[in-house]
Amino acid sequence: MNKVLVVGAGAAGILVALTAAENGAAVSLFEKNDIVGKKMGITGKGRCNLTNICSMSDFIVHTPGHGKFLFSAYERFTNKDLLDKLHKWGLETKEERGGRVFPQSDSAVEVRKLFYYRLRHMGVEIHLNESVESVRTLNEKMIVTTSKGSYEGTACVVTTGGMSYPVTGSTGDGYRFAQSLGHTIMDLKPALIPFTAQENWVHELSGLSLRNVEISIWKQGKKEAIQFGEMLFTHFGVSGPAVLMLSSAILRKKRCTYPLQMQINLKPALTKDVLDGRIQRDFQKYIRKQVENGMKDLLPQRLIPVVLDQAGVDGHLPVNQISKVQRQNIVDTMQALKLTLTGTRPLAEAIVTAGGISIKEINPKTMESKLVPHLYFAGEVIDIDAYTGGYNLQAAFSTGYVAGISAAGGEQSR
Ligand SMILES: Cc1cc2nc3c(=O)[nH]c(=O)nc-3n(C[C@H](O)[C@H](O)[C@H](O)COP(=O)(O)OP(=O)(O)OC[C@H]3O[C@@H](n4cnc5c(N)ncnc54)[C@H](O)[C@@H]3O)c2cc1C
């Protein structure tokens, strides 16, 4: 019987272990935490955006970090395959904006617990609180040494995740194991990371989120990237889904030097003329008020002084004293509110780590190392990274599934 040793019980490791067990292997799963799937438990703001309902070719488009490497894995284990499994096990799911799929209960912890139950049901030997210290080969076997002992297997799958959110256990150990066996580690960088900003007003707006805005990033008058969606002001700068997506595009550029300028179009659906007409109507409605109180139907209250300041308009002026030029300055500012980006938060705060074990050294059809027979990789430890929307978890599940079958010695008819 094949004996599969799985290092790390995140999304990828769990799928490896379940799939290998379903295909007849004896499986030992090592996890340094006292629970499995600790990071999974905080995904999607605690709701776990499991996957997306888009086509698998769109998954590749939404994976700027080597999406094509995932082609075979996505053929063998699709979003539908994942959802079929989860539904069969009793998890109800729902679809939201942008095709994102969440558990019906909105509880990532429910998903984590369901996986734990399935691992136990399949007879996987789960070693919690057991940190793996090294992975090596000996006479065609794989040897895993942990804080508690040494284990021998016919195959070993490294699924230790990336370097972000180290409190969840992903501290980069897998890179060290892979490197000690001759693998190349591509530059580790944050992907999907908030930006820091210079202006105090940005920090003061902390907690304010904006929906349906268009955000662009500029360098020396040239537009570098643009994104539509939701953003959030924080005590250090800007975050939220659209900002995270922009970070992925910006950090991928060869030369990315700060400062960069960010422009926020607060009313992207309106032309300048339509917006001007809208402002004129509101000014008519609030004709006896000061201008800062005459824009409350158009903008969140906290944002009004910022817009007026950038437009060079005194917020205390009576609405009926605003000139056409001043009104046009307000329109222009509402469609290009400017702030200065000074950098990103550190890698530890990234949603995903870009870089990792070189895809050139892994067989995409099996996830086996091209350098070391019987050694496999799955999940974020590999040099792949995707946008937000459920694409990263699906990548971990699909690569985990393929590695699980291969490490078990192939598919068994059940
Ligand atoms: C805040 C946040 C929210 C996110 N939300 C989403 C979302 O909603 N949808 C989505 O698709 N993606 C989301 N992601 C990304 C997604 O969580 C990851 O891409 C995914 O978890 C990667 O799975 P993995 O199994 O490769 O790694 P991980 O989930 O990081 O698992 C690796 C496991 O290996 C263990 N480990 C590491 N080293 C050792 C060792 N030496 N010995 C034993 N065990 C070890 C770790 O403790 C950990 O449990 C989010 C990420 C973050 C940080």
Coordinates of C-alpha atoms and ligand atoms in Angstrom, one line a residue:
M1 CA 0.0 0.0 0.0
N2 CA 1.2 3.5 -0.8
K3 CA 2.0 5.7 2.2
V4 CA 1.6 9.4 1.6
L5 CA 3.0 12.0 3.9
V6 CA 1.4 15.4 3.6
V7 CA 3.1 18.5 5.1
G8 CA 0.6 21.2 6.0
A9 CA -3.1 21.0 6.5
G10 CA -4.4 24.0 4.6
A11 CA -6.8 23.9 1.7
A12 CA -4.3 22.2 -0.5
G13 CA -3.0 19.7 2.1
I14 CA -6.5 18.7 3.1
L15 CA -7.5 18.0 -0.5
V16 CA -4.3 16.0 -1.0
A17 CA -5.0 13.9 2.1
L18 CA -8.7 13.3 1.3
T19 CA -8.0 12.4 -2.4
A20 CA -5.0 10.1 -1.6
A21 CA -7.1 8.3 1.0
E22 CA -10.0 8.0 -1.4
N23 CA -7.6 6.4 -3.8
G24 CA -6.4 3.7 -1.4
A25 CA -3.3 5.2 0.2
A26 CA -2.5 5.3 3.9
V27 CA -2.2 9.0 4.6
S28 CA -0.4 10.9 7.4
L29 CA -1.1 14.7 7.5
F30 CA 1.2 16.9 9.5
E31 CA 0.1 20.3 10.8
K32 CA 2.0 22.6 13.1
N33 CA -1.3 24.3 14.4
D34 CA -3.7 22.7 16.8
I35 CA -6.5 22.7 14.1
V36 CA -6.6 22.0 10.3
G37 CA -7.3 24.8 7.8
K38 CA -6.5 27.7 10.2
K39 CA -6.1 30.2 7.3
M40 CA -9.3 28.8 5.6
G41 CA -11.1 29.8 8.7
I42 CA -10.4 33.5 8.1
T43 CA -10.9 33.6 4.4
G44 CA -13.5 35.8 2.8
K45 CA -13.7 38.0 5.9
G46 CA -14.7 34.8 7.8
R47 CA -17.2 33.8 5.2
C48 CA -14.8 31.7 2.9
N49 CA -15.2 32.5 -0.8
L50 CA -14.7 28.9 -1.7
T51 CA -14.6 29.2 -5.5
N52 CA -16.2 31.0 -8.4
I53 CA -18.8 29.8 -10.9
C54 CA -17.0 31.2 -14.0
S55 CA -15.5 28.9 -16.7
M56 CA -12.2 27.2 -15.9
S57 CA -10.6 29.2 -18.7
D58 CA -11.7 32.4 -16.9
F59 CA -10.0 31.0 -13.7
I60 CA -6.8 31.0 -15.7
V61 CA -7.4 34.6 -16.9
H62 CA -7.9 35.6 -13.2
T63 CA -4.6 34.0 -12.2
P64 CA -2.0 36.5 -13.4
G65 CA 0.7 34.5 -11.6
H66 CA 1.2 31.5 -14.0
G67 CA -2.4 30.7 -14.5
K68 CA -1.6 28.5 -17.5
F69 CA 0.4 26.1 -15.3
L70 CA -3.0 25.2 -13.8
F71 CA -4.6 24.1 -17.0
S72 CA -4.3 20.3 -16.4
A73 CA -5.3 20.6 -12.7
Y74 CA -8.4 22.6 -13.7
E75 CA -9.3 20.0 -16.3
R76 CA -9.2 17.3 -13.7
F77 CA -10.8 19.1 -10.8
T78 CA -13.1 21.9 -11.7
N79 CA -15.2 24.3 -9.6
K80 CA -18.2 22.0 -10.2
D81 CA -16.2 19.0 -9.0
L82 CA -15.4 20.9 -5.8
L83 CA -19.0 22.0 -5.2
D84 CA -20.4 18.5 -6.0
K85 CA -18.1 17.1 -3.3
L86 CA -19.1 19.8 -0.8
H87 CA -22.8 19.4 -1.5
K88 CA -22.5 15.6 -1.2
W89 CA -21.0 16.1 2.2
G90 CA -23.9 18.3 3.3
L91 CA -22.5 21.8 2.8
E92 CA -25.0 24.2 1.3
T93 CA -23.5 27.0 -0.8
K94 CA -24.7 30.2 -2.4
E95 CA -23.6 32.4 -5.3
E96 CA -23.0 36.1 -4.9
R97 CA -21.9 39.1 -7.0
G98 CA -19.1 38.3 -9.5
G99 CA -19.9 34.5 -9.4
R100 CA -18.3 34.2 -5.9
V101 CA -19.4 31.1 -4.0
F102 CA -19.8 31.1 -0.2
P103 CA -21.2 28.6 2.3
Q104 CA -24.9 29.3 2.8
S105 CA -24.1 29.8 6.5
D106 CA -21.5 32.5 5.7
S107 CA -19.2 30.6 8.0
A108 CA -15.7 29.7 7.0
V109 CA -15.4 27.8 10.3
E110 CA -18.2 25.4 9.1
V111 CA -16.1 24.6 6.0
R112 CA -13.0 24.0 8.1
K113 CA -14.9 21.7 10.5
L114 CA -16.5 19.8 7.6
F115 CA -13.0 19.1 6.2
Y116 CA -11.8 17.9 9.6
Y117 CA -14.7 15.6 9.9
R118 CA -14.1 14.2 6.3
L119 CA -10.4 13.6 7.1
R120 CA -11.3 11.6 10.1
H121 CA -14.0 9.8 8.3
M122 CA -11.5 8.7 5.6
G123 CA -9.1 7.4 8.2
V124 CA -6.4 10.0 7.6
E125 CA -3.9 10.0 10.4
I126 CA -3.9 13.7 11.5
H127 CA -0.8 14.9 13.4
L128 CA -1.8 18.3 14.9
N129 CA 0.8 20.4 16.8
E130 CA 3.5 18.6 14.9
S131 CA 5.8 20.9 13.0
V132 CA 7.8 19.3 10.1
E133 CA 11.4 20.2 10.3
S134 CA 12.9 18.5 7.2
V135 CA 11.9 16.5 4.1
R136 CA 14.5 14.2 2.5
T137 CA 14.8 11.1 0.3
L138 CA 16.3 7.8 1.3
N139 CA 16.5 4.7 -1.0
E140 CA 13.5 5.7 -3.1
K141 CA 11.5 6.6 0.0
M142 CA 10.5 10.0 1.4
I143 CA 11.5 10.8 5.0
V144 CA 9.7 13.5 6.9
T145 CA 11.2 14.6 10.3
T146 CA 9.0 16.4 12.7
S147 CA 9.2 17.9 16.2
K148 CA 8.0 14.5 17.4
G149 CA 9.8 11.9 15.2
S150 CA 10.6 10.6 11.7
Y151 CA 8.2 9.0 9.2
E152 CA 8.8 7.1 6.0
G153 CA 6.5 7.2 3.0
T154 CA 6.3 6.2 -0.6
A155 CA 5.5 9.9 -1.4
C156 CA 5.6 13.3 0.3
V157 CA 3.4 16.3 -0.7
V158 CA 4.6 19.7 0.5
T159 CA 1.5 22.0 1.0
T160 CA 2.9 24.6 3.5
G161 CA 1.4 27.6 1.8
G162 CA 3.1 31.0 1.2
M163 CA 4.6 33.6 3.5
S164 CA 1.6 35.8 4.3
Y165 CA -0.5 35.8 7.4
P166 CA 2.2 33.8 9.3
V167 CA 0.0 33.6 12.4
T168 CA -2.0 31.0 10.4
G169 CA 1.1 28.8 10.1
S170 CA 2.3 29.8 6.6
T171 CA 5.9 30.9 7.5
G172 CA 7.6 29.7 4.3
D173 CA 9.0 26.4 5.7
G174 CA 8.1 24.6 2.4
Y175 CA 10.5 26.8 0.5
R176 CA 13.3 25.7 2.7
F177 CA 12.3 22.0 2.3
A178 CA 12.1 22.4 -1.5
Q179 CA 15.4 24.3 -1.7
S180 CA 17.2 21.6 0.3
L181 CA 16.1 19.1 -2.3
G182 CA 17.5 21.3 -5.2
H183 CA 14.4 23.3 -6.1
T184 CA 14.5 27.0 -7.2
I185 CA 12.4 29.5 -5.2
M186 CA 11.2 32.4 -7.3
D187 CA 11.3 35.9 -5.7
L188 CA 8.7 36.0 -2.9
K189 CA 6.6 39.2 -3.1
P190 CA 3.2 40.3 -1.8
A191 CA 0.3 40.0 -4.2
L192 CA -3.1 41.4 -3.3
I193 CA -1.8 43.8 -0.7
P194 CA -3.1 47.2 0.7
F195 CA -1.2 50.4 -0.2
T196 CA 0.1 53.0 2.2
A197 CA -0.7 56.6 1.5
Q198 CA 0.9 59.9 2.3
E199 CA -2.0 62.3 2.9
N200 CA -3.5 62.6 6.5
W201 CA -7.0 62.9 5.1
V202 CA -6.7 59.4 3.8
H203 CA -5.9 58.1 7.3
E204 CA -8.6 60.2 8.9
L205 CA -11.2 58.6 6.6
S206 CA -10.3 55.1 8.1
G207 CA -13.2 52.8 8.0
L208 CA -15.0 54.5 5.1
S209 CA -15.7 52.2 2.2
L210 CA -16.8 53.2 -1.2
R211 CA -18.6 51.1 -3.7
N212 CA -18.8 51.3 -7.5
V213 CA -15.8 53.5 -7.8
E214 CA -13.2 53.5 -10.6
I215 CA -9.6 53.6 -9.3
S216 CA -6.6 54.2 -11.4
I217 CA -2.8 54.4 -10.6
W218 CA -0.6 56.8 -12.4
K219 CA 3.2 57.3 -12.7
Q220 CA 4.5 60.5 -14.2
G221 CA 1.3 61.3 -16.0
K222 CA 0.9 57.7 -17.4
K223 CA -1.9 55.5 -16.4
E224 CA -0.5 52.2 -15.1
A225 CA -3.6 50.3 -14.0
I226 CA -7.3 50.8 -13.6
Q227 CA -10.0 48.8 -11.6
F228 CA -13.6 49.2 -10.9
G229 CA -15.2 48.1 -7.6
E230 CA -15.1 48.6 -3.9
M231 CA -12.4 50.2 -1.8
L232 CA -11.7 51.0 1.8
F233 CA -9.8 53.8 3.6
T234 CA -7.6 52.6 6.5
H235 CA -5.4 54.1 9.2
F236 CA -2.4 53.6 6.9
G237 CA -3.8 54.0 3.4
V238 CA -6.2 52.2 1.1
S239 CA -7.4 48.6 0.8
G240 CA -10.5 46.7 -0.3
P241 CA -11.1 44.4 -3.3
A242 CA -10.5 46.9 -6.1
V243 CA -7.3 48.2 -4.4
L244 CA -6.0 44.6 -3.9
M245 CA -6.5 43.8 -7.5
L246 CA -4.6 47.0 -8.5
S247 CA -1.7 46.0 -6.3
S248 CA -1.5 42.7 -8.1
A249 CA -1.2 44.5 -11.4
I250 CA 1.3 47.2 -10.1
L251 CA 3.6 44.8 -8.3
R252 CA 3.9 42.6 -11.4
K253 CA 5.5 45.5 -13.3
K254 CA 9.2 45.2 -13.7
R255 CA 10.0 48.7 -12.3
C256 CA 7.6 49.7 -9.6
T257 CA 8.9 52.8 -7.7
Y258 CA 7.0 55.0 -5.4
P259 CA 5.5 57.5 -5.0
L260 CA 2.6 56.7 -7.3
Q261 CA -0.5 58.7 -7.8
M262 CA -4.0 57.2 -7.2
Q263 CA -7.1 58.8 -8.7
I264 CA -10.6 57.8 -7.5
N265 CA -13.5 58.4 -9.8
L266 CA -16.4 58.6 -7.4
K267 CA -19.0 58.8 -10.1
P268 CA -17.7 56.7 -13.0
A269 CA -21.1 56.0 -14.5
L270 CA -21.8 59.7 -15.1
T271 CA -20.4 62.0 -17.8
K272 CA -19.1 65.3 -16.6
D273 CA -22.3 67.1 -18.0
V274 CA -24.7 64.7 -16.3
L275 CA -22.8 65.0 -13.0
D276 CA -22.8 68.8 -13.3
G277 CA -26.6 68.7 -13.9
R278 CA -27.0 66.5 -10.8
I279 CA -24.9 68.9 -8.7
Q280 CA -27.0 71.9 -10.0
R281 CA -30.2 70.1 -9.0
D282 CA -28.9 69.4 -5.5
F283 CA -27.6 73.0 -5.1
Q284 CA -31.1 74.1 -6.1
K285 CA -32.6 71.8 -3.4
Y286 CA -30.2 73.1 -0.7
I287 CA -30.0 76.7 -2.0
R288 CA -30.0 78.1 1.6
K289 CA -27.3 75.8 2.9
Q290 CA -23.5 76.0 2.9
V291 CA -21.9 74.0 0.1
E292 CA -20.6 71.3 2.4
N293 CA -24.2 70.6 3.5
G294 CA -25.5 70.8 -0.1
M295 CA -23.7 67.7 -1.3
K296 CA -24.9 65.1 1.2
D297 CA -27.0 63.3 -1.4
L298 CA -24.0 62.9 -3.7
L299 CA -21.2 61.8 -1.4
P300 CA -20.6 60.3 2.0
Q301 CA -20.5 63.2 4.6
R302 CA -16.9 62.5 5.6
L303 CA -15.7 62.7 2.1
I304 CA -17.3 66.1 1.2
P305 CA -14.6 68.4 2.9
V306 CA -11.9 66.4 1.2
V307 CA -13.5 66.8 -2.3
L308 CA -14.1 70.5 -1.7
D309 CA -10.6 71.1 -0.4
Q310 CA -9.1 69.4 -3.5
A311 CA -11.5 71.4 -5.7
G312 CA -10.3 74.6 -4.0
V313 CA -13.8 75.5 -2.8
D314 CA -14.5 76.9 0.7
G315 CA -17.1 74.5 2.3
H316 CA -18.7 77.3 4.2
L317 CA -19.7 79.3 1.1
P318 CA -23.4 79.5 0.7
V319 CA -24.6 77.3 -2.2
N320 CA -26.0 80.2 -4.1
Q321 CA -22.6 81.9 -4.3
I322 CA -20.8 79.0 -6.1
S323 CA -19.6 80.0 -9.5
K324 CA -19.8 77.8 -12.6
V325 CA -16.0 77.4 -12.6
Q326 CA -16.1 76.3 -8.9
R327 CA -18.8 73.8 -9.7
Q328 CA -16.8 72.4 -12.6
N329 CA -13.8 72.1 -10.3
I330 CA -16.0 70.0 -8.0
V331 CA -17.1 67.8 -10.9
D332 CA -13.4 67.3 -12.0
T333 CA -12.4 66.4 -8.4
M334 CA -15.2 64.0 -7.9
Q335 CA -14.1 62.2 -11.0
A336 CA -10.4 62.3 -10.1
L337 CA -9.8 62.5 -6.4
K338 CA -6.0 62.3 -5.9
L339 CA -3.9 60.7 -3.3
T340 CA -0.2 59.7 -3.1
L341 CA 0.8 56.0 -2.7
T342 CA 4.0 55.6 -0.8
G343 CA 4.3 51.8 -0.9
T344 CA 2.6 48.6 0.2
R345 CA 2.1 46.9 3.5
P346 CA 4.6 44.1 4.3
L347 CA 4.4 40.6 2.8
A348 CA 3.0 39.2 6.0
E349 CA -0.2 41.2 5.4
A350 CA -0.7 40.1 1.8
I351 CA -3.7 38.0 1.0
V352 CA -1.5 35.9 -1.3
T353 CA 2.3 35.4 -1.8
A354 CA 3.5 35.8 -5.3
G355 CA 6.6 33.7 -6.2
G356 CA 7.5 30.4 -4.7
I357 CA 8.7 27.0 -6.0
S358 CA 9.4 27.4 -9.7
I359 CA 6.7 25.9 -11.9
K360 CA 9.4 24.9 -14.4
E361 CA 10.4 22.2 -11.9
I362 CA 7.0 20.7 -11.4
N363 CA 5.0 18.4 -13.7
P364 CA 1.6 20.3 -14.1
K365 CA -0.2 17.0 -14.9
T366 CA 0.8 15.3 -11.6
M367 CA 2.3 18.1 -9.4
E368 CA 5.3 15.8 -9.0
S369 CA 8.8 17.4 -8.7
K370 CA 10.7 17.1 -12.0
L371 CA 13.9 16.9 -9.8
V372 CA 13.0 14.5 -7.0
P373 CA 10.8 11.4 -7.7
H374 CA 8.0 10.9 -5.2
L375 CA 8.0 14.5 -4.1
Y376 CA 5.0 16.6 -4.9
F377 CA 3.8 20.2 -4.3
A378 CA 0.3 21.8 -4.2
G379 CA -1.2 25.1 -3.3
E380 CA 0.3 28.5 -2.6
V381 CA 3.8 27.1 -2.0
I382 CA 4.1 26.9 -5.8
D383 CA 4.8 30.1 -7.8
I384 CA 1.2 30.8 -8.6
D385 CA -1.1 33.6 -7.5
A386 CA -4.6 34.7 -8.5
Y387 CA -7.0 37.7 -8.0
T388 CA -9.6 37.8 -5.3
G389 CA -12.9 36.0 -6.1
G390 CA -12.4 32.4 -4.9
Y391 CA -9.6 31.7 -7.5
N392 CA -6.8 31.1 -4.9
L393 CA -8.7 28.5 -2.9
Q394 CA -9.8 26.7 -6.1
A395 CA -6.1 26.6 -7.2
A396 CA -5.2 25.1 -3.9
F397 CA -8.0 22.5 -4.1
S398 CA -7.4 21.6 -7.7
T399 CA -3.6 21.2 -7.4
G400 CA -4.2 19.3 -4.1
Y401 CA -6.6 16.9 -5.8
V402 CA -4.1 16.2 -8.6
A403 CA -1.2 15.7 -6.2
G404 CA -3.3 13.5 -4.0
I405 CA -4.2 11.1 -6.9
S406 CA -0.7 11.0 -8.2
A407 CA 1.0 10.5 -4.8
A408 CA -1.5 7.7 -4.1
G409 CA -0.2 5.9 -7.2
G410 CA -3.1 6.8 -9.6
E411 CA -6.8 6.9 -9.7
Q412 CA -8.6 3.8 -8.2
S413 CA -12.1 2.9 -9.4
R414 CA -14.3 3.0 -6.3
Ligands
LIG1 C1 -7.1 37.1 5.1 C2 -7.2 36.2 3.9 C3 -8.4 36.0 3.2 C4 -8.5 35.2 2.1 N1 -9.7 34.9 1.5 C5 -9.7 34.1 0.4 C6 -11.0 33.8 -0.1 O1 -12.1 34.2 0.4 N2 -11.0 33.0 -1.3 C7 -9.8 32.5 -1.8 O2 -9.9 31.9 -2.9 N3 -8.6 32.8 -1.3 C8 -8.6 33.5 -0.1 N4 -7.3 33.7 0.5 C9 -6.2 33.0 -0.1 C10 -6.2 31.6 0.4 O3 -6.5 31.5 1.7 C11 -4.8 30.9 0.2 O4 -4.4 31.1 -1.2 C12 -5.0 29.4 0.5 O5 -5.3 29.2 1.8 C13 -3.7 28.6 0.2 O6 -3.9 27.3 0.6 P1 -2.6 26.4 1.0 O7 -3.1 25.1 1.5 O8 -1.7 26.4 -0.1 O9 -1.9 27.2 2.2 P2 -2.4 27.5 3.6 O10 -3.8 27.6 3.7 O11 -1.6 28.7 4.1 O12 -2.0 26.2 4.5 C14 -0.6 25.8 4.7 C15 -0.7 25.0 6.0 O13 0.6 24.4 6.2 C16 1.0 24.5 7.6 N5 2.4 24.4 7.7 C17 3.3 25.3 7.3 N6 4.6 24.9 7.6 C18 4.5 23.7 8.3 C19 5.4 22.9 8.9 N7 6.7 23.1 8.9 N8 4.9 21.8 9.5 C20 3.6 21.5 9.6 N9 2.6 22.3 9.0 C21 3.1 23.4 8.4 C22 0.4 25.8 8.0 O14 0.2 25.8 9.4 C23 -0.9 25.8 7.3 O15 -2.0 25.3 8.0 C24 -7.3 34.5 1.6 C25 -6.1 34.7 2.3 C26 -6.0 35.5 3.4 C27 -4.7 35.7 4.1

